[in-house]
Amino acid sequence: MHTRRDTRLPADRPDIRLIVTDMDGTLLDADGNVPAGLWPLLDELRGRGIVFSPASGRQYATLAHLFEGVDAGMVYIAENGALVVRDGVELSSDPLDPAVSARLVTRVRQLAEQGGDVGVVVCGKHSAYTERGDEAFLAEVRKYYRAHRLVDDATAVDDEIIKVAVLDFGGAEGSAPALAEFSDTHQVVVSGEHWIDVMNRTADKGAAVRRLQRQMGIGPEQTMAFGDYLNDLEMLDAADWSFAMANAHPEILGRARHTAPAHTDDGVLRTIKDVLGL
């Protein structure tokens, strides 16, 4: 762990080999779209031998759709680090015990029976699965899980489960304590205003970045990372060039070494250009 030491950028250009960025509240604009300026920047980065890596709680299918046709050499860190894919090939994954997934589904069912406006998304390698089928819930699910199926029993899906996500319309930070029984053995991460992700303790964006660094033969000093929310903490720790967005959660602002302009102000793109001198 490190804390922010200096928000000023040095005059010397660093030898960056890997750029990792969160999506929602970080790279994506206020409307949830990839900024148009990223497309020519990707060509520039590829020409310089720099790997670009979207790192998100979103599933791989959703990320791959966003960058379809322009993702040669790109590394997708999906499901908050539980699945990493490059050029269609899985680099790493960290599956959940099916019994744990089933216990989580049962717990969320209980919360719903007690009056909570909640729903569960069981995240497999091939699809996401949900038992709740009302349009308000599915509209939120579609934003992050392009491949999703409505099932009668989410404890009995035929897939390798890598994460369980809970959507709470009442606010994720308030409902996270209801999942405290899992926090001794697993990660229970508030990944957005209404989302909680539960994964293996060994699965997070930071662990995925460190594995990728080893595979690439690079270190934190050659890595840039951008984030805005609590599920980005470990990822920022894995990069010497760590940037909190100006709109970030206070804990992120206190953890990153540098600050970037807000996601509504093209903060990721502007910072990459400034640091690399583009």
mmCIF file of N, CA, C and O in Angstrom, residues 21-29 32-33 55-58 63 66 143-144 191 205 227-229 231-232 245 247 263:
data_model
loop_
_atom_site.group_PDB
_atom_site.id
_atom_site.type_symbol
_atom_site.label_atom_id
_atom_site.label_comp_id
_atom_site.label_asym_id
_atom_site.label_seq_id
_atom_site.Cartn_x
_atom_site.Cartn_y
_atom_site.Cartn_z
ATOM 1 N N THR A 21 -7.008 0.941 -16.924
ATOM 2 C CA THR A 21 -8.004 1.924 -16.506
ATOM 3 C C THR A 21 -9.339 1.275 -16.185
ATOM 4 O O THR A 21 -9.818 0.398 -16.908
ATOM 5 N N ASP A 22 -9.914 1.711 -15.086
ATOM 6 C CA ASP A 22 -11.295 1.397 -14.771
ATOM 7 C C ASP A 22 -12.188 2.026 -15.848
ATOM 8 O O ASP A 22 -11.758 2.922 -16.586
ATOM 9 N N MET A 23 -13.422 1.576 -15.911
ATOM 10 C CA MET A 23 -14.332 2.079 -16.946
ATOM 11 C C MET A 23 -15.310 3.119 -16.384
ATOM 12 O O MET A 23 -15.160 4.308 -16.617
ATOM 13 N N ASP A 24 -16.312 2.677 -15.631
ATOM 14 C CA ASP A 24 -17.361 3.575 -15.153
ATOM 15 C C ASP A 24 -16.821 4.583 -14.153
ATOM 16 O O ASP A 24 -16.169 4.228 -13.177
ATOM 17 N N GLY A 25 -17.066 5.858 -14.416
ATOM 18 C CA GLY A 25 -16.579 6.914 -13.557
ATOM 19 C C GLY A 25 -15.113 7.247 -13.759
ATOM 20 O O GLY A 25 -14.569 8.116 -13.089
ATOM 21 N N THR A 26 -14.480 6.559 -14.732
ATOM 22 C CA THR A 26 -13.052 6.777 -14.972
ATOM 23 C C THR A 26 -12.793 7.043 -16.445
ATOM 24 O O THR A 26 -12.544 8.171 -16.839
ATOM 25 N N LEU A 27 -12.851 6.020 -17.278
ATOM 26 C CA LEU A 27 -12.629 6.210 -18.712
ATOM 27 C C LEU A 27 -13.892 6.699 -19.415
ATOM 28 O O LEU A 27 -13.833 7.615 -20.247
ATOM 29 N N LEU A 28 -15.032 6.114 -19.088
ATOM 30 C CA LEU A 28 -16.276 6.438 -19.793
ATOM 31 C C LEU A 28 -16.753 7.841 -19.441
ATOM 32 O O LEU A 28 -16.529 8.336 -18.330
ATOM 33 N N ASP A 29 -17.431 8.479 -20.392
ATOM 34 C CA ASP A 29 -17.913 9.837 -20.169
ATOM 35 C C ASP A 29 -19.187 9.841 -19.330
ATOM 36 O O ASP A 29 -19.633 8.786 -18.840
ATOM 37 N N GLY A 32 -21.757 7.344 -20.153
ATOM 38 C CA GLY A 32 -21.356 5.941 -20.151
ATOM 39 C C GLY A 32 -20.766 5.468 -21.455
ATOM 40 O O GLY A 32 -20.718 4.258 -21.713
ATOM 41 N N ASN A 33 -20.280 6.389 -22.276
ATOM 42 C CA ASN A 33 -19.702 6.031 -23.571
ATOM 43 C C ASN A 33 -18.184 6.153 -23.555
ATOM 44 O O ASN A 33 -17.617 6.962 -22.818
ATOM 45 N N ALA A 55 -10.030 -2.346 -17.131
ATOM 46 C CA ALA A 55 -10.190 -3.163 -15.934
ATOM 47 C C ALA A 55 -11.502 -2.779 -15.272
ATOM 48 O O ALA A 55 -11.678 -1.633 -14.853
ATOM 49 N N SER A 56 -12.416 -3.731 -15.185
ATOM 50 C CA SER A 56 -13.778 -3.370 -14.824
ATOM 51 C C SER A 56 -14.476 -4.496 -14.078
ATOM 52 O O SER A 56 -14.094 -5.660 -14.169
ATOM 53 N N GLY A 57 -15.529 -4.134 -13.365
ATOM 54 C CA GLY A 57 -16.417 -5.136 -12.814
ATOM 55 C C GLY A 57 -17.316 -5.731 -13.884
ATOM 56 O O GLY A 57 -17.993 -6.734 -13.644
ATOM 57 N N ARG A 58 -17.333 -5.111 -15.041
ATOM 58 C CA ARG A 58 -18.139 -5.629 -16.153
ATOM 59 C C ARG A 58 -17.593 -6.976 -16.617
ATOM 60 O O ARG A 58 -16.433 -7.295 -16.426
ATOM 61 N N LEU A 63 -17.114 -5.900 -22.208
ATOM 62 C CA LEU A 63 -15.918 -5.142 -22.561
ATOM 63 C C LEU A 63 -15.508 -5.401 -24.001
ATOM 64 O O LEU A 63 -15.161 -4.473 -24.748
ATOM 65 N N LEU A 66 -17.555 -3.418 -26.414
ATOM 66 C CA LEU A 66 -17.226 -1.996 -26.447
ATOM 67 C C LEU A 66 -16.030 -1.703 -27.345
ATOM 68 O O LEU A 66 -15.976 -0.660 -28.006
ATOM 69 N N LYS A 143 -26.309 -3.073 -18.501
ATOM 70 C CA LYS A 143 -25.216 -2.111 -18.608
ATOM 71 C C LYS A 143 -23.859 -2.788 -18.442
ATOM 72 O O LYS A 143 -22.866 -2.362 -19.035
ATOM 73 N N TYR A 144 -23.822 -3.842 -17.639
ATOM 74 C CA TYR A 144 -22.547 -4.448 -17.268
ATOM 75 C C TYR A 144 -22.398 -5.889 -17.739
ATOM 76 O O TYR A 144 -21.285 -6.407 -17.804
ATOM 77 N N SER A 191 -18.526 -1.936 -5.359
ATOM 78 C CA SER A 191 -17.923 -1.571 -6.645
ATOM 79 C C SER A 191 -18.655 -0.440 -7.355
ATOM 80 O O SER A 191 -18.260 -0.019 -8.443
ATOM 81 N N LYS A 205 -8.513 -6.531 -8.978
ATOM 82 C CA LYS A 205 -7.850 -5.902 -10.118
ATOM 83 C C LYS A 205 -6.337 -5.823 -9.912
ATOM 84 O O LYS A 205 -5.566 -5.971 -10.867
ATOM 85 N N GLY A 227 -8.353 5.056 -11.583
ATOM 86 C CA GLY A 227 -9.539 4.526 -10.926
ATOM 87 C C GLY A 227 -10.313 5.591 -10.191
ATOM 88 O O GLY A 227 -9.829 6.713 -9.975
ATOM 89 N N ASP A 228 -11.533 5.205 -9.788
ATOM 90 C CA ASP A 228 -12.380 6.170 -9.084
ATOM 91 C C ASP A 228 -13.110 5.583 -7.888
ATOM 92 O O ASP A 228 -13.641 6.318 -7.068
ATOM 93 N N TYR A 229 -13.151 4.229 -7.786
ATOM 94 C CA TYR A 229 -13.984 3.666 -6.720
ATOM 95 C C TYR A 229 -13.228 2.592 -5.957
ATOM 96 O O TYR A 229 -12.105 2.218 -6.301
ATOM 97 N N ASN A 231 -13.245 -0.557 -5.575
ATOM 98 C CA ASN A 231 -12.726 -1.781 -6.195
ATOM 99 C C ASN A 231 -11.480 -1.511 -7.038
ATOM 100 O O ASN A 231 -10.927 -2.443 -7.633
ATOM 101 N N ASP A 232 -11.015 -0.263 -7.057
ATOM 102 C CA ASP A 232 -9.788 0.084 -7.795
ATOM 103 C C ASP A 232 -8.567 0.220 -6.876
ATOM 104 O O ASP A 232 -7.458 0.439 -7.356
ATOM 105 N N MET A 245 -9.207 9.764 -10.230
ATOM 106 C CA MET A 245 -9.962 10.761 -10.951
ATOM 107 C C MET A 245 -10.423 11.846 -9.980
ATOM 108 O O MET A 245 -10.648 11.584 -8.794
ATOM 109 N N ASN A 247 -13.157 13.062 -9.616
ATOM 110 C CA ASN A 247 -14.475 12.702 -9.122
ATOM 111 C C ASN A 247 -14.460 11.444 -8.258
ATOM 112 O O ASN A 247 -15.512 10.898 -7.930
ATOM 113 N N HIS A 263 -13.731 12.203 -15.033
ATOM 114 C CA HIS A 263 -14.086 11.410 -16.224
ATOM 115 C C HIS A 263 -14.958 12.217 -17.180
ATOM 116 O O HIS A 263 -14.982 11.942 -18.385
#
